[in-house]
Amino acid sequence: MRPFMLQKPDMIVSSLEPSVRSLCREWAHSEVASIEAVLSLIYSLAEIIQSGFLSSNDDLSTRAKSLVLQVLSSEVSRCGAYVVNTTFFEIICRYDKLLMASQRSLPSLLEAFLDARGLLHPSARLRARVVYLFCRFVKAHRQLLGDYVGTVLTQLAPLLAVSPAVNSLFTDDDQMFLYEATSTMIVFGSLNVQLKEQYMKELVGSLLQKFLAANDELCKTYLEKVPTDSTEMMDSLRQYLHRMVACLDEQLLPALPNIFSKFLSSASSHKTLHDFLLLVSQIFARLKSKVLNSGLDIRALFDLLWSVHSSEHDLADEVVARNLCYLNRAYLQMVLSIIANDLLPLVANCGSDFMAPLSASLLSFCTCSDTVAQKVAVSTIAKLMWRCFNNNTIAFIDISVWEQSIITVHVSVFSVVSIEEFLKLEFDAVIRNVLPLEIAHKLPEYLNSLKGKELDKKMDELFAQLRSQRSAA
C-alpha cells in the first residue's frame, strides 16, 4: 500500500495552503521546527503529487505551483537557521523550471544567494552547500540574469580573491563553483565585448595566480621529496610534468635544471630513459627558444645516452631489444626537436668536442636495421644542414653508407630535393666539393628532370655507386 501522502496529494496541498500563507506572513514569530516542516513538504511536492505537476495545468498542479512561488517570494530565508536556509535554497534549484516560467522572484532570490542568508552565512557547512546550489542556479537561469551581471560580479569579487586570508569563507573546491558561476554570468551577461573581455581577464588572472602558486609549491616538493629509486613515483612525477608542460609556459623554466638532474640520476633502465626523452621533446616543442634562458646544460643527457649506445646489450632478449629500439627513436626525435625548435645554441654551448660524437651518432643510425630510426636520422641530418646553410655557412656531413631501405632512400631523396630547391648555389658548391665528379654531374640532372619513384630509383643507383667507390677505397 502506498504511503498516505502519495494516496491523498489533494489533502496535503489543501492543508499546506493555510500553513504557507501563515508562514509567509509570520515567519519571524514561528518556530524553526514549524518552518522546517512546511519547507520540507514544499520540497517534497514533486514526490507527493507524482504527476509532473510543473508541466500540468490541472487544479491540483496549479495550486501546488502557487505554494512553491509563495515560499520563494517570501522572506522566510531571513530566519537564518541552517536547516531552514538550506532547504530554501534546495527548493530554488529543485523548481528552477517553475522559476523560468515565473521570473518575478529571480532578483530577490539572487540577492538571497549573495548575502548573509547564502554565500556569506556564518555556517561553513551551509556556505559549502549554497555555493554549489548558486552555481546550479546561475547555469539554469543564465539567459535571465544578464541585467544583474555587473552587480553580482562586484559582490563576488572579494570571494574570488587569491589570498587565503581574504578568501577564508570557502575551501578551494568550493571556490571552483564560484569561478564557474562567475564565468557563466560573464559569458551570458548583457555586457559589451570589451567589458566581457576585461572581466574574463581578471577572472582568469586570479585563477592563474592561484594555480601557479600551488604548482610552484607542488613542483618544488615533488622534485625534492620523490625518491629516485622508486620507479612508480618517478613515473608519476613524469606524468605530472607532462601535464604541467601542456598547461604552463615560461613559468616552468626555473625548474628545468632540477627536473633534468632529477631524472638523469634515476635513469636506471632503457624504458625510464625513453620516457624521460619524450618529456624532454615535449618541453622543447612547447617552450622552444625560451629554453635557452633556463640555464639548462644538456651535455649530461647526451653523455648518458651515448654511454648507453656504446654499451653491450643482449639483443637476443626481446624486451631489451624492443626497449633499446624505442630509446633510439626517442633520442633521434629529441635531437630533431632541438633543431626544429631553434635550440641549436644548447648544442653549441656543449663545447668543441661535442659535435664529432653527435655527428657520428646521427650517421650511425642511417645504417641501422630500424627503418623508422633511419628515417628520423636522415630527416635530422637534412634539417641540420638546412640550418647551417640558412646561416650562410657551407657545412656538410661526410657521406655514409646508406642502408638499402625504401623509406630511407625516399626520405634521403626528399631531403636532397628540398635543399637543392631552396639553397641552389650552396647546394651546388657542396656537391662539387663532396661528391665524385661523375656523380656530381648526374645528381643535378636527376633532380631537375625526374620525380617520384623514377627519381628514387636513379638516386638509389647513385647511392649504390657511392657505396661501391667507398668500399673500393
PDB file of C-alpha atoms in Angstrom, residues 6-108:
ATOM      1  CA  LEU A   6       1.034   9.623  -2.011  1.00  0.00           C
ATOM      2  CA  GLN A   7      -2.563   8.413  -1.858  1.00  0.00           C
ATOM      3  CA  LYS A   8      -4.045  11.780  -0.882  1.00  0.00           C
ATOM      4  CA  PRO A   9      -1.974  14.551  -2.508  1.00  0.00           C
ATOM      5  CA  ASP A  10      -5.009  16.842  -2.662  1.00  0.00           C
ATOM      6  CA  MET A  11      -5.401  16.676   1.109  1.00  0.00           C
ATOM      7  CA  ILE A  12      -1.707  17.507   1.590  1.00  0.00           C
ATOM      8  CA  VAL A  13      -1.902  20.523  -0.702  1.00  0.00           C
ATOM      9  CA  SER A  14      -5.121  21.700   0.955  1.00  0.00           C
ATOM     10  CA  SER A  15      -3.559  21.516   4.404  1.00  0.00           C
ATOM     11  CA  LEU A  16      -0.394  23.222   3.189  1.00  0.00           C
ATOM     12  CA  GLU A  17      -2.153  26.264   1.745  1.00  0.00           C
ATOM     13  CA  PRO A  18      -3.077  27.934   5.067  1.00  0.00           C
ATOM     14  CA  SER A  19       0.264  26.912   6.573  1.00  0.00           C
ATOM     15  CA  VAL A  20       2.182  28.556   3.724  1.00  0.00           C
ATOM     16  CA  ARG A  21       0.105  31.734   3.925  1.00  0.00           C
ATOM     17  CA  SER A  22       0.706  31.919   7.660  1.00  0.00           C
ATOM     18  CA  LEU A  23       4.401  31.165   7.270  1.00  0.00           C
ATOM     19  CA  CYS A  24       4.942  33.862   4.666  1.00  0.00           C
ATOM     20  CA  ARG A  25       3.321  36.459   6.965  1.00  0.00           C
ATOM     21  CA  GLU A  26       4.520  35.291  10.374  1.00  0.00           C
ATOM     22  CA  TRP A  27       7.861  33.551   9.728  1.00  0.00           C
ATOM     23  CA  ALA A  28       9.666  35.876  12.168  1.00  0.00           C
ATOM     24  CA  HIS A  29       7.471  34.612  15.027  1.00  0.00           C
ATOM     25  CA  SER A  30       7.419  30.946  14.001  1.00  0.00           C
ATOM     26  CA  GLU A  31       9.388  28.100  15.499  1.00  0.00           C
ATOM     27  CA  VAL A  32      12.263  26.785  13.383  1.00  0.00           C
ATOM     28  CA  ALA A  33      10.786  23.286  13.508  1.00  0.00           C
ATOM     29  CA  SER A  34       7.477  24.540  12.089  1.00  0.00           C
ATOM     30  CA  ILE A  35       9.199  26.410   9.278  1.00  0.00           C
ATOM     31  CA  GLU A  36      11.320  23.360   8.508  1.00  0.00           C
ATOM     32  CA  ALA A  37       8.249  21.124   8.338  1.00  0.00           C
ATOM     33  CA  VAL A  38       6.449  23.372   5.847  1.00  0.00           C
ATOM     34  CA  LEU A  39       9.527  23.851   3.659  1.00  0.00           C
ATOM     35  CA  SER A  40      10.234  20.120   3.654  1.00  0.00           C
ATOM     36  CA  LEU A  41       6.707  19.434   2.400  1.00  0.00           C
ATOM     37  CA  ILE A  42       7.095  22.096  -0.284  1.00  0.00           C
ATOM     38  CA  TYR A  43      10.363  20.487  -1.354  1.00  0.00           C
ATOM     39  CA  SER A  44       8.628  17.077  -1.498  1.00  0.00           C
ATOM     40  CA  LEU A  45       5.648  18.185  -3.593  1.00  0.00           C
ATOM     41  CA  ALA A  46       7.178  16.568  -6.669  1.00  0.00           C
ATOM     42  CA  GLU A  47       7.041  13.175  -4.932  1.00  0.00           C
ATOM     43  CA  ILE A  48       3.693  13.805  -3.270  1.00  0.00           C
ATOM     44  CA  ILE A  49       1.818  14.701  -6.440  1.00  0.00           C
ATOM     45  CA  GLN A  50       3.766  12.428  -8.787  1.00  0.00           C
ATOM     46  CA  SER A  51       2.168  13.759 -11.933  1.00  0.00           C
ATOM     47  CA  GLY A  52       4.781  16.091 -13.330  1.00  0.00           C
ATOM     48  CA  PHE A  53       2.819  18.953 -11.846  1.00  0.00           C
ATOM     49  CA  LEU A  54       5.304  21.579 -13.050  1.00  0.00           C
ATOM     50  CA  SER A  55       4.185  20.980 -16.621  1.00  0.00           C
ATOM     51  CA  SER A  56       0.496  20.377 -15.822  1.00  0.00           C
ATOM     52  CA  ASN A  57      -2.304  22.920 -15.623  1.00  0.00           C
ATOM     53  CA  ASP A  58      -4.891  20.971 -13.664  1.00  0.00           C
ATOM     54  CA  ASP A  59      -6.260  22.460 -10.456  1.00  0.00           C
ATOM     55  CA  LEU A  60      -4.022  20.479  -8.091  1.00  0.00           C
ATOM     56  CA  SER A  61      -0.847  21.272 -10.036  1.00  0.00           C
ATOM     57  CA  THR A  62      -1.714  24.958 -10.279  1.00  0.00           C
ATOM     58  CA  ARG A  63      -2.290  25.175  -6.530  1.00  0.00           C
ATOM     59  CA  ALA A  64       0.956  23.306  -5.813  1.00  0.00           C
ATOM     60  CA  LYS A  65       2.958  25.620  -8.064  1.00  0.00           C
ATOM     61  CA  SER A  66       1.412  28.602  -6.333  1.00  0.00           C
ATOM     62  CA  LEU A  67       2.620  27.278  -2.977  1.00  0.00           C
ATOM     63  CA  VAL A  68       6.195  26.977  -4.264  1.00  0.00           C
ATOM     64  CA  LEU A  69       6.170  30.509  -5.655  1.00  0.00           C
ATOM     65  CA  GLN A  70       4.699  31.918  -2.433  1.00  0.00           C
ATOM     66  CA  VAL A  71       7.534  30.413  -0.405  1.00  0.00           C
ATOM     67  CA  LEU A  72      10.215  31.608  -2.824  1.00  0.00           C
ATOM     68  CA  SER A  73       8.738  35.112  -2.868  1.00  0.00           C
ATOM     69  CA  SER A  74       8.716  35.321   0.924  1.00  0.00           C
ATOM     70  CA  GLU A  75      11.368  36.478   3.369  1.00  0.00           C
ATOM     71  CA  VAL A  76      11.484  33.152   5.188  1.00  0.00           C
ATOM     72  CA  SER A  77      15.186  32.711   4.368  1.00  0.00           C
ATOM     73  CA  ARG A  78      15.927  35.615   6.728  1.00  0.00           C
ATOM     74  CA  CYS A  79      15.231  33.196   9.546  1.00  0.00           C
ATOM     75  CA  GLY A  80      18.909  32.303   9.295  1.00  0.00           C
ATOM     76  CA  ALA A  81      18.614  28.806  10.751  1.00  0.00           C
ATOM     77  CA  TYR A  82      20.832  26.298   8.978  1.00  0.00           C
ATOM     78  CA  VAL A  83      18.097  23.786   8.207  1.00  0.00           C
ATOM     79  CA  VAL A  84      15.650  26.465   7.025  1.00  0.00           C
ATOM     80  CA  ASN A  85      18.057  28.263   4.718  1.00  0.00           C
ATOM     81  CA  THR A  86      19.474  25.044   3.302  1.00  0.00           C
ATOM     82  CA  THR A  87      16.004  23.758   2.429  1.00  0.00           C
ATOM     83  CA  PHE A  88      15.034  27.139   0.978  1.00  0.00           C
ATOM     84  CA  PHE A  89      17.944  27.131  -1.477  1.00  0.00           C
ATOM     85  CA  GLU A  90      17.344  23.483  -2.308  1.00  0.00           C
ATOM     86  CA  ILE A  91      13.764  24.411  -3.260  1.00  0.00           C
ATOM     87  CA  ILE A  92      15.072  27.158  -5.551  1.00  0.00           C
ATOM     88  CA  CYS A  93      17.180  24.705  -7.531  1.00  0.00           C
ATOM     89  CA  ARG A  94      14.640  21.907  -7.491  1.00  0.00           C
ATOM     90  CA  TYR A  95      11.938  24.055  -9.046  1.00  0.00           C
ATOM     91  CA  ASP A  96      14.128  26.017 -11.451  1.00  0.00           C
ATOM     92  CA  LYS A  97      11.782  25.262 -14.371  1.00  0.00           C
ATOM     93  CA  LEU A  98       8.940  26.883 -12.470  1.00  0.00           C
ATOM     94  CA  LEU A  99      11.074  29.979 -11.916  1.00  0.00           C
ATOM     95  CA  MET A 100      11.831  30.168 -15.623  1.00  0.00           C
ATOM     96  CA  ALA A 101       8.115  30.490 -16.273  1.00  0.00           C
ATOM     97  CA  SER A 102       7.600  32.945 -13.420  1.00  0.00           C
ATOM     98  CA  GLN A 103      10.659  35.201 -13.267  1.00  0.00           C
ATOM     99  CA  ARG A 104       9.433  37.845 -10.845  1.00  0.00           C
ATOM    100  CA  SER A 105      11.231  36.257  -7.888  1.00  0.00           C
ATOM    101  CA  LEU A 106      14.647  35.929  -9.561  1.00  0.00           C
ATOM    102  CA  PRO A 107      16.142  39.265  -8.363  1.00  0.00           C
ATOM    103  CA  SER A 108      15.228  38.638  -4.716  1.00  0.00           C
TER     104      SER A 108
END
